[in-house]
Coordinates of C-alpha atoms and ligand atoms in Angstrom, one line a residue:
M1 CA 114.2 125.7 121.2
F2 CA 111.7 127.1 118.6
L3 CA 111.5 130.6 120.2
D4 CA 115.3 130.8 120.3
A5 CA 115.4 130.0 116.6
I6 CA 113.1 132.9 115.9
A7 CA 115.3 135.2 118.1
E8 CA 118.4 134.1 116.1
N9 CA 116.6 135.0 112.8
C10 CA 115.7 138.4 114.3
R11 CA 119.4 138.9 115.0
D12 CA 120.8 137.5 111.8
H13 CA 118.4 139.2 109.3
P14 CA 116.6 141.9 111.2
H15 CA 115.5 143.8 108.1
K16 CA 114.1 140.7 106.3
T17 CA 110.3 140.5 106.0
A18 CA 109.0 138.0 108.5
I19 CA 105.3 138.5 107.8
Q20 CA 103.2 140.5 105.5
F21 CA 99.5 140.5 106.4
S22 CA 96.9 140.8 103.7
G23 CA 99.1 142.8 101.3
G24 CA 99.6 145.4 104.1
E25 CA 102.7 146.7 105.7
A26 CA 105.6 144.3 105.8
V27 CA 106.7 143.3 109.4
S28 CA 110.5 142.7 109.5
Y29 CA 112.1 140.1 111.8
A30 CA 113.4 143.0 114.0
Q31 CA 109.8 144.5 114.3
L32 CA 108.4 141.1 115.0
A33 CA 110.8 140.5 117.8
K34 CA 110.4 144.0 119.3
T35 CA 106.6 144.0 119.1
A36 CA 106.4 140.4 120.5
S37 CA 108.7 141.6 123.4
R38 CA 106.5 144.7 124.1
T39 CA 103.6 142.5 124.1
A40 CA 105.2 140.1 126.5
H41 CA 105.9 143.1 128.9
Y42 CA 102.3 144.2 128.4
L43 CA 101.0 140.7 129.4
R44 CA 103.2 140.8 132.5
A45 CA 101.9 144.2 133.3
L46 CA 98.4 142.8 133.2
G47 CA 99.6 140.3 135.9
T48 CA 100.1 137.3 133.7
E49 CA 102.3 134.7 135.4
P50 CA 104.0 131.6 134.0
G51 CA 101.4 128.8 133.6
D52 CA 98.4 131.2 133.3
R53 CA 96.1 130.4 130.4
V54 CA 95.9 133.3 127.9
A55 CA 92.9 132.7 125.7
V56 CA 92.7 134.5 122.3
Q57 CA 89.5 134.5 120.2
L58 CA 90.5 136.7 117.4
P59 CA 90.3 136.5 113.6
K60 CA 93.5 136.0 111.7
C61 CA 95.5 139.1 112.4
L62 CA 98.9 140.4 113.5
P63 CA 97.9 141.0 117.2
F64 CA 97.0 137.3 117.4
I65 CA 100.6 136.4 116.3
Y66 CA 102.2 138.9 118.8
L67 CA 100.0 137.6 121.6
H68 CA 101.0 134.0 120.7
L69 CA 104.7 134.7 120.7
A70 CA 104.5 136.9 123.8
A71 CA 102.4 134.5 125.9
M72 CA 104.9 131.6 125.1
Q73 CA 107.9 133.9 125.8
I74 CA 106.7 134.6 129.4
G75 CA 105.9 131.0 130.1
A76 CA 102.2 131.5 129.9
V77 CA 99.9 128.9 128.1
F78 CA 98.6 130.3 124.8
L79 CA 95.0 129.1 124.1
P80 CA 93.8 129.9 120.6
L81 CA 90.0 129.6 120.0
N82 CA 88.0 129.5 116.8
P83 CA 86.4 133.0 116.4
D84 CA 83.3 131.2 115.2
Y85 CA 82.5 129.7 118.6
P86 CA 79.2 131.0 120.0
P87 CA 79.3 132.3 123.6
A88 CA 77.9 129.0 124.9
E89 CA 80.8 127.0 123.4
L90 CA 83.4 129.6 124.3
R91 CA 82.2 129.5 127.9
Y92 CA 83.0 125.8 128.1
F93 CA 86.6 126.3 126.9
L94 CA 87.3 129.3 129.1
A95 CA 85.8 127.5 132.1
D96 CA 87.5 124.3 131.5
A97 CA 90.9 125.9 130.9
G98 CA 90.5 128.3 133.9
A99 CA 91.6 131.0 131.5
R100 CA 92.8 134.1 133.4
L101 CA 92.9 136.4 130.4
L102 CA 90.8 136.6 127.2
F103 CA 91.4 138.7 124.1
A104 CA 88.4 139.0 122.0
E105 CA 87.0 141.1 119.1
M106 CA 85.6 144.5 120.0
T107 CA 82.4 143.6 118.0
K108 CA 81.7 140.8 120.5
Q109 CA 81.7 143.0 123.6
S110 CA 77.9 142.9 124.2
A111 CA 77.4 139.3 123.0
L112 CA 79.9 138.0 125.5
A113 CA 79.2 140.2 128.4
E114 CA 76.8 137.9 130.2
M115 CA 79.0 134.8 129.7
I116 CA 82.1 136.7 130.9
A117 CA 80.4 137.8 134.0
S118 CA 79.6 134.2 134.9
L119 CA 83.2 133.1 134.8
P120 CA 85.0 133.7 138.2
T121 CA 88.4 132.4 136.9
L122 CA 88.5 134.9 134.1
Q123 CA 90.1 137.9 135.6
E124 CA 90.2 140.2 132.6
T125 CA 88.8 140.4 129.1
I126 CA 90.4 142.8 126.6
F127 CA 88.4 143.6 123.6
I128 CA 90.5 144.8 120.7
D129 CA 89.9 146.1 117.2
A130 CA 92.1 143.7 115.2
D131 CA 92.6 146.4 112.5
A132 CA 93.8 149.1 114.9
P133 CA 97.6 149.5 115.1
W134 CA 98.8 147.1 117.9
L135 CA 101.6 149.5 118.9
D136 CA 98.9 151.9 120.1
R137 CA 98.3 149.3 122.8
V138 CA 101.8 148.0 123.5
G139 CA 104.1 150.7 122.1
S140 CA 104.9 152.2 125.6
Y141 CA 106.2 148.9 126.9
S142 CA 109.9 147.9 126.7
S143 CA 111.1 146.1 123.6
N144 CA 113.9 144.4 125.6
P145 CA 113.9 140.7 124.9
V146 CA 112.3 138.4 127.4
S147 CA 114.2 135.1 127.8
P148 CA 111.9 132.3 126.9
P149 CA 111.4 129.4 129.1
G150 CA 114.4 127.1 129.1
E151 CA 112.5 123.9 130.1
P152 CA 111.4 121.8 127.2
D153 CA 108.6 120.2 129.2
Q154 CA 107.0 123.6 130.1
T155 CA 103.5 123.9 128.4
A156 CA 103.5 126.4 125.5
M157 CA 100.0 126.0 124.2
M158 CA 96.8 124.3 125.0
L159 CA 94.7 123.2 122.0
Y160 CA 91.2 121.7 122.4
T161 CA 90.4 118.5 120.7
S162 CA 87.0 116.9 121.1
G163 CA 86.5 113.5 122.4
T164 CA 84.5 110.5 121.2
T165 CA 82.7 110.2 124.5
S166 CA 83.3 113.5 126.3
R167 CA 83.4 117.2 126.0
P168 CA 86.5 118.7 124.3
K169 CA 89.8 118.1 126.1
G170 CA 92.8 120.6 126.3
A171 CA 95.9 119.0 124.7
L172 CA 98.9 120.3 126.4
I173 CA 101.7 121.1 123.9
T174 CA 105.1 121.8 125.4
H175 CA 107.9 123.9 124.1
G176 CA 109.9 120.7 123.6
N177 CA 107.0 119.3 121.5
L178 CA 107.1 122.4 119.3
T179 CA 110.8 122.3 118.8
A180 CA 110.8 118.6 118.0
N181 CA 108.1 119.1 115.4
I182 CA 109.5 122.1 113.7
E183 CA 113.1 120.7 113.5
A184 CA 111.7 117.5 111.9
L185 CA 109.7 119.4 109.3
H186 CA 112.6 121.8 108.7
S187 CA 114.8 118.9 107.6
A188 CA 112.2 116.8 106.0
W189 CA 110.7 119.6 103.9
G190 CA 113.9 121.5 103.3
W191 CA 112.6 124.9 104.7
R192 CA 114.9 127.6 103.5
A193 CA 115.4 131.3 104.4
D194 CA 114.5 132.3 100.9
D195 CA 111.2 130.5 101.0
R196 CA 108.0 132.5 100.7
L197 CA 105.0 131.0 102.1
L198 CA 101.5 131.9 100.9
H199 CA 99.4 131.3 104.1
A200 CA 95.6 130.9 103.7
L201 CA 94.9 128.6 106.7
P202 CA 93.2 129.6 109.9
I203 CA 95.8 130.2 112.6
F204 CA 94.0 128.7 115.7
H205 CA 95.0 125.1 114.7
V206 CA 98.2 123.1 114.5
H207 CA 98.2 123.1 110.7
G208 CA 98.1 126.9 110.2
L209 CA 99.9 128.0 113.3
V210 CA 102.6 125.3 113.9
V211 CA 103.2 123.6 110.6
A212 CA 102.9 126.7 108.3
L213 CA 103.6 129.8 110.4
H214 CA 106.1 128.3 112.8
G215 CA 107.7 126.5 109.8
A216 CA 108.3 129.8 108.0
L217 CA 109.5 131.8 111.0
H218 CA 111.8 129.1 112.3
A219 CA 113.5 129.0 108.9
G220 CA 113.8 132.8 108.7
A221 CA 111.5 132.7 105.6
T222 CA 108.7 135.2 104.7
A223 CA 105.0 134.3 105.3
D224 CA 102.4 136.2 103.4
L225 CA 99.2 135.8 105.4
L226 CA 95.7 136.0 103.8
P227 CA 92.7 136.6 106.1
G228 CA 90.9 133.6 104.6
F229 CA 90.9 131.3 101.7
D230 CA 89.5 132.5 98.3
A231 CA 90.3 130.0 95.5
E232 CA 90.4 132.6 92.8
A233 CA 92.7 135.0 94.7
V234 CA 95.0 132.1 95.9
L235 CA 95.3 130.6 92.4
G236 CA 96.2 134.1 91.1
L237 CA 98.8 134.6 93.7
L238 CA 100.3 131.1 93.3
Q239 CA 100.7 131.8 89.5
S240 CA 102.5 135.1 90.3
R241 CA 105.7 133.0 90.9
R242 CA 106.3 134.9 94.1
Y243 CA 105.8 131.9 96.4
S244 CA 107.7 128.7 96.9
V245 CA 105.5 127.1 99.6
F246 CA 101.7 126.6 100.0
M247 CA 99.9 124.3 102.5
G248 CA 96.2 123.4 102.3
V249 CA 93.6 121.0 103.2
P250 CA 91.8 118.8 100.5
T251 CA 88.8 121.2 100.4
M252 CA 91.1 124.0 99.5
H253 CA 92.9 121.9 96.9
R254 CA 89.6 120.8 95.4
R255 CA 88.5 124.4 95.1
L256 CA 91.7 125.4 93.5
Y257 CA 91.5 122.6 91.0
A258 CA 87.9 123.5 90.2
Q259 CA 89.1 127.1 89.7
A260 CA 91.6 125.9 87.1
A261 CA 88.6 124.3 85.3
G262 CA 90.7 121.9 83.2
R263 CA 93.1 124.6 82.1
R264 CA 96.8 123.9 82.3
I265 CA 98.3 126.3 84.8
D266 CA 102.0 125.9 85.5
L267 CA 102.8 125.9 89.2
S268 CA 106.0 123.9 88.8
H269 CA 108.0 126.8 90.3
M270 CA 106.5 126.0 93.6
R271 CA 109.0 124.2 95.8
L272 CA 106.4 122.6 98.2
L273 CA 102.7 122.1 98.0
T274 CA 101.3 120.1 100.8
S275 CA 98.0 118.6 101.7
G276 CA 96.8 117.5 105.1
S277 CA 94.2 117.4 107.9
D278 CA 92.1 114.9 105.9
R279 CA 92.9 112.3 103.3
L280 CA 93.7 113.5 99.9
P281 CA 91.4 111.9 97.3
D282 CA 93.4 110.1 94.4
D283 CA 91.7 112.1 91.7
L284 CA 92.9 115.4 93.2
F285 CA 96.5 114.0 93.5
F286 CA 96.4 113.1 89.7
G287 CA 94.4 116.3 88.8
Y288 CA 97.1 118.4 90.3
Q289 CA 99.8 116.7 88.4
R290 CA 97.8 117.2 85.1
S291 CA 96.6 120.7 85.7
F292 CA 99.4 122.3 87.7
G293 CA 102.4 120.1 86.9
V294 CA 103.1 119.5 90.5
T295 CA 102.8 116.5 92.9
L296 CA 101.1 117.3 96.2
L297 CA 103.0 116.2 99.2
E298 CA 100.5 114.5 101.5
R299 CA 101.3 114.3 105.3
Y300 CA 99.6 113.1 108.5
G301 CA 99.3 114.7 111.8
M302 CA 97.0 115.4 114.7
T303 CA 96.6 118.1 117.4
E304 CA 98.2 115.9 120.1
T305 CA 101.4 115.4 118.0
G306 CA 101.7 117.9 115.3
M307 CA 103.2 116.1 112.2
N308 CA 103.9 112.4 112.3
L309 CA 104.2 111.1 108.8
S310 CA 105.0 112.7 105.4
N311 CA 105.6 111.8 101.9
P312 CA 109.2 112.6 101.0
L313 CA 110.4 116.0 99.5
H314 CA 112.7 114.1 97.3
G315 CA 111.7 110.5 96.3
E316 CA 108.3 108.9 95.6
R317 CA 105.3 110.7 96.8
R318 CA 102.8 107.8 96.8
V319 CA 99.2 108.4 95.9
G320 CA 96.8 107.4 98.7
S321 CA 99.7 107.2 101.2
V322 CA 100.6 109.6 104.0
G323 CA 104.2 108.6 103.7
L324 CA 107.0 107.8 106.1
P325 CA 107.8 108.7 109.7
L326 CA 109.3 112.1 110.1
P327 CA 112.8 112.4 111.6
G328 CA 112.6 111.5 115.3
V329 CA 109.1 110.0 115.0
Q330 CA 108.4 106.4 115.6
A331 CA 105.3 105.0 114.1
R332 CA 103.8 101.5 114.1
I333 CA 100.6 99.6 113.3
A334 CA 99.2 97.8 116.3
D335 CA 96.2 95.7 117.1
P336 CA 93.9 98.2 118.8
E337 CA 92.8 95.5 121.3
T338 CA 96.1 94.2 122.4
D339 CA 98.5 97.0 121.3
L340 CA 100.8 94.4 119.8
P341 CA 102.6 95.4 116.6
L342 CA 101.2 93.9 113.4
P343 CA 103.1 92.8 110.3
D344 CA 103.4 94.8 107.1
D345 CA 100.1 95.3 105.2
A346 CA 97.9 94.3 108.1
V347 CA 95.3 96.9 109.1
G348 CA 95.5 98.2 112.7
E349 CA 95.8 101.3 114.7
V350 CA 98.5 103.9 113.9
Q351 CA 100.5 104.4 117.1
I352 CA 103.1 107.1 117.6
R353 CA 106.0 107.8 119.8
G354 CA 108.5 110.6 120.0
A355 CA 109.6 114.0 121.6
H356 CA 106.8 115.7 119.6
V357 CA 104.0 113.8 121.4
F358 CA 102.0 116.0 123.8
A359 CA 102.2 116.0 127.5
G360 CA 98.6 115.0 128.2
Y361 CA 95.1 116.4 128.6
W362 CA 94.5 119.3 130.9
N363 CA 93.1 118.1 134.2
Q364 CA 92.2 114.7 132.7
P365 CA 94.7 112.1 134.0
E366 CA 92.4 109.2 133.2
K367 CA 91.8 110.4 129.5
T368 CA 95.6 110.9 129.3
A369 CA 96.3 107.4 130.5
Q370 CA 93.8 105.9 128.0
A371 CA 95.4 107.7 125.2
F372 CA 98.8 105.9 125.6
T373 CA 99.6 102.2 125.6
A374 CA 101.5 100.7 128.5
D375 CA 104.8 101.2 126.7
G376 CA 104.1 104.8 125.9
W377 CA 102.8 104.8 122.3
L378 CA 100.0 107.3 121.5
R379 CA 96.9 105.7 120.3
T380 CA 95.8 107.8 117.4
G381 CA 92.4 106.2 116.8
D382 CA 93.2 106.2 113.1
L383 CA 93.4 102.8 111.3
G384 CA 96.1 102.1 108.7
S385 CA 98.7 99.8 107.3
R386 CA 102.4 100.0 106.6
S387 CA 103.8 98.7 103.3
H388 CA 107.0 96.6 103.2
D389 CA 109.0 99.7 102.2
G390 CA 107.7 101.7 105.2
Y391 CA 104.9 103.9 103.6
F392 CA 101.8 104.2 105.7
T393 CA 98.3 104.3 104.4
L394 CA 95.2 105.4 106.4
K395 CA 92.3 103.0 106.1
G396 CA 89.6 104.6 108.3
R397 CA 89.0 105.5 111.8
A398 CA 88.5 103.5 115.0
K399 CA 87.0 106.6 116.6
D400 CA 83.6 108.2 115.8
L401 CA 84.8 111.2 113.9
I402 CA 83.7 113.3 110.9
I403 CA 86.3 115.5 109.0
S404 CA 84.6 118.3 107.2
G405 CA 86.8 120.8 105.2
G406 CA 89.8 119.7 107.3
L407 CA 88.1 120.3 110.6
N408 CA 87.3 117.5 113.0
V409 CA 83.7 117.2 114.2
Y410 CA 82.9 114.8 116.9
P411 CA 79.4 113.4 116.5
P412 CA 78.7 113.1 120.3
E413 CA 79.1 116.8 120.7
V414 CA 76.6 117.6 118.1
E415 CA 74.3 114.8 119.4
L416 CA 74.5 116.4 122.9
A417 CA 73.4 119.7 121.4
L418 CA 70.5 118.2 119.5
M419 CA 69.3 116.2 122.5
T420 CA 68.8 119.5 124.4
H421 CA 66.0 120.3 121.9
A422 CA 62.6 119.6 123.5
D423 CA 61.2 117.7 120.4
V424 CA 64.2 115.3 120.0
A425 CA 63.7 111.8 121.4
A426 CA 66.9 110.3 119.9
C427 CA 69.5 111.3 117.3
A428 CA 72.6 110.1 115.6
V429 CA 75.1 112.3 113.8
I430 CA 77.1 110.8 110.9
G431 CA 79.4 111.9 108.2
C432 CA 78.3 111.5 104.5
P433 CA 80.9 111.5 101.8
D434 CA 81.1 114.8 99.9
A435 CA 83.3 115.7 96.9
E436 CA 84.1 119.2 98.2
W437 CA 84.1 118.9 101.9
G438 CA 85.3 115.3 102.4
E439 CA 82.4 114.6 104.6
L440 CA 79.2 116.5 105.5
V441 CA 77.6 116.5 109.0
V442 CA 74.3 114.8 108.7
A443 CA 71.8 114.4 111.7
V444 CA 69.3 111.6 111.8
I445 CA 66.5 112.6 114.2
V446 CA 63.8 110.6 115.9
P447 CA 61.2 113.2 117.1
K448 CA 59.3 112.7 120.3
P449 CA 55.8 111.4 119.8
G450 CA 53.5 114.0 118.4
A451 CA 56.4 116.5 117.8
A452 CA 57.3 117.6 114.3
P453 CA 60.4 119.8 114.6
A454 CA 61.5 121.6 111.4
A455 CA 65.0 120.8 110.1
D456 CA 65.9 124.5 110.1
E457 CA 64.9 125.0 113.7
L458 CA 67.1 122.1 114.7
C459 CA 70.1 123.5 112.8
A460 CA 69.5 126.9 114.4
H461 CA 69.3 125.3 117.8
C462 CA 72.7 123.6 117.2
R463 CA 74.2 126.9 115.8
E464 CA 73.4 128.6 119.1
R465 CA 75.5 126.1 120.9
L466 CA 78.2 125.1 118.4
A467 CA 80.4 126.6 115.6
A468 CA 79.0 126.6 112.1
Y469 CA 81.2 123.9 110.8
K470 CA 79.8 121.5 113.4
T471 CA 76.2 122.3 112.6
P472 CA 74.4 119.6 110.5
R473 CA 74.1 120.3 106.8
R474 CA 71.4 117.9 106.3
V475 CA 68.7 116.6 108.7
I476 CA 66.8 113.4 108.2
F477 CA 63.8 112.3 110.2
A478 CA 63.4 108.6 111.1
A479 CA 60.9 106.5 113.2
D480 CA 63.9 105.0 115.0
L481 CA 67.6 104.3 114.8
P482 CA 69.3 101.0 113.9
R483 CA 70.8 99.6 117.2
N484 CA 72.8 96.6 118.2
A485 CA 71.9 94.2 121.0
L486 CA 73.4 96.5 123.6
G487 CA 71.3 99.5 122.3
K488 CA 74.3 101.2 120.7
V489 CA 73.4 103.1 117.4
Q490 CA 74.9 101.2 114.5
K491 CA 76.4 104.2 112.6
A492 CA 77.9 102.1 109.8
A493 CA 74.4 100.8 108.9
L494 CA 73.0 104.3 109.2
R495 CA 75.6 105.7 106.8
G496 CA 74.7 102.8 104.4
T497 CA 71.1 103.8 104.3
V498 CA 71.3 107.6 104.7
C499 CA 74.3 108.7 102.6
D500 CA 73.5 108.7 98.9
Ligands
MCA601 C1 83.4 126.8 106.9 N1 82.2 126.2 107.1 C2 82.4 124.9 107.2 C3 83.8 124.7 107.2 N2 84.4 125.8 107.1 N3 81.4 123.9 107.4 C4 81.9 122.7 107.5 N4 83.2 122.4 107.5 C5 84.1 123.3 107.4 N5 85.4 123.0 107.5 C6 80.9 126.8 107.0 C7 81.0 128.3 107.0 O1 80.9 128.8 108.4 C8 79.7 128.7 106.3 O2 78.6 128.5 107.2 C9 79.7 127.6 105.2 O3 80.4 126.5 105.7 C10 80.2 128.0 103.9 O4 81.4 128.6 104.1 P1 82.6 128.8 103.0 O5 82.7 130.3 102.7 O6 82.3 128.0 101.8 O7 83.8 128.2 103.7 P2 85.2 128.9 103.9 O8 85.2 130.1 104.7 O9 85.7 129.1 102.5 O10 86.0 127.8 104.6 C11 86.3 126.6 104.0 C12 87.7 126.2 104.3 C13 87.9 126.2 105.8 C14 88.7 127.2 103.6 C15 88.1 124.9 103.7 O11 87.0 125.3 106.4 C16 89.3 126.0 106.3 O12 90.1 126.9 106.3 N6 89.6 124.7 106.6 C17 90.9 124.4 107.1 C18 90.8 123.8 108.5 C19 92.1 123.5 109.1 O13 93.0 124.4 109.2 N7 92.3 122.4 109.6 C20 93.4 122.0 110.4 C21 92.9 121.4 111.7 P3 77.3 129.5 107.2 O14 76.8 129.4 105.8 O15 76.4 128.8 108.2 O16 77.9 130.8 107.5 S1 93.6 119.8 111.8 C22 95.2 120.0 112.3 O17 95.6 121.0 112.5 C23 95.9 118.7 112.2 C24 97.0 118.7 113.2 C25 96.5 118.4 110.9 O18 96.9 117.2 110.6 O19 96.5 119.3 110.0

């Protein structure tokens, strides 16, 4: 299993650097193993039992990683949460998950106090200073290894994904899912112990946590973690020839390309540069080849599955395509109405099967059942086609979803927040194309008669309830919304009139 592979790396090369955070002190594999074990004993001392949900809302930092590994080792369910969630949003996740324990930033102590007091299931909140030495907290606990859970179907993590019609749902990711995913990526992308990953992604999503960080640790490689993404700094580091792997979302690649400003900067020493979480525009694919002398490897995944499809490491990386099924992954194009497989080149829903596919949604048997076909294929809600030689191309979404900077924004969630404003009679949230972000969140508002809410006020109202990336970037006022005979807002028509 994935945790066993890390343990093996710790035994085989204890002195090798596993992680270097923000240019600070290097953490060797032996130190990583010992500190994760101490953290596991610390969590147990706090009363954490297998199956308990351990929520962590921290910035990208070493304690986050120790808590992640430790929670999984003792069979608890690790629940990472975006540090940008305001208290109202955080409350929903903690309550829905029935989290027992929360680790949050010291600076949020007073802002979270009232919300925490209102949550009976949350037994303890531990505020930490992410920059303080973690050993000050766990150093007195044993560093004896804790045997990780042996059952592949035991839940390792819970990751919230929003729904098209409902509040966010907790996707249950098992130890077996993580192992299947990481082994597939290890062989498909040729991860090596001498790889050095430059890591600039957030670590509360599958992309940064599983695909990038687990990938490096599983391979016994070294991950250099940056606290955030700064195009100038990242391009400088990539040029330094110290790194062999970098993973990003198209917005990051767009900024790196803009940073190069037409100059030819040779990055051909990089073994692997990937793009995912949103479709890679063709001009960026070719721009990278011209400016950097490398061909980006585009791949396709989702929270419920981790990675599904990928362009090959060796062989043709096809522009506009998300590639071929990863080892152990079955992928097909099916009619979204009948779930019957469609022939090559026909557009239908991308459906996925394999050991990497999640166990279901937390406490939502109906939603879980709806997510799968009768014969066990996961309905992704993404539309695509497959070519005669097996390459998949995404063609749009069957679901109402906006992707901004590689982050999924579900319009109903934003609409729900806007509808709680006293001056809003009706609203629709859509994504408008944007060169840098992929799509921008745009709200179309029908005010109540006689009301004239200001755009800024509506955005601030959303921001109190939702993370910044979900908050509309543009607000447009309208007398009414285009609706079909059933009264449903016609978002395609709205996009046609609203997006420039
Ligand atoms: C930040 N902001 C955003 C986003 N990120 N707004 C919309 N969409 C976003 N993605 C807000 C900031 O809070 C700020 O708001 C304003 O935009 C400008 O911020 P800026 O400094 O320009 O942004 P940044 O901090 O540089 O972040 C941009 C980013 C970041 C580096 C592209 O969004 C990012 O790391 N994206 C990667 C997301 C990711 O890992 N996705 C994987 C999930 P204000 O001005 O109000 O403060 S999907 C996944 O895991 C699946 C499985 C998969 O296939 O990968």
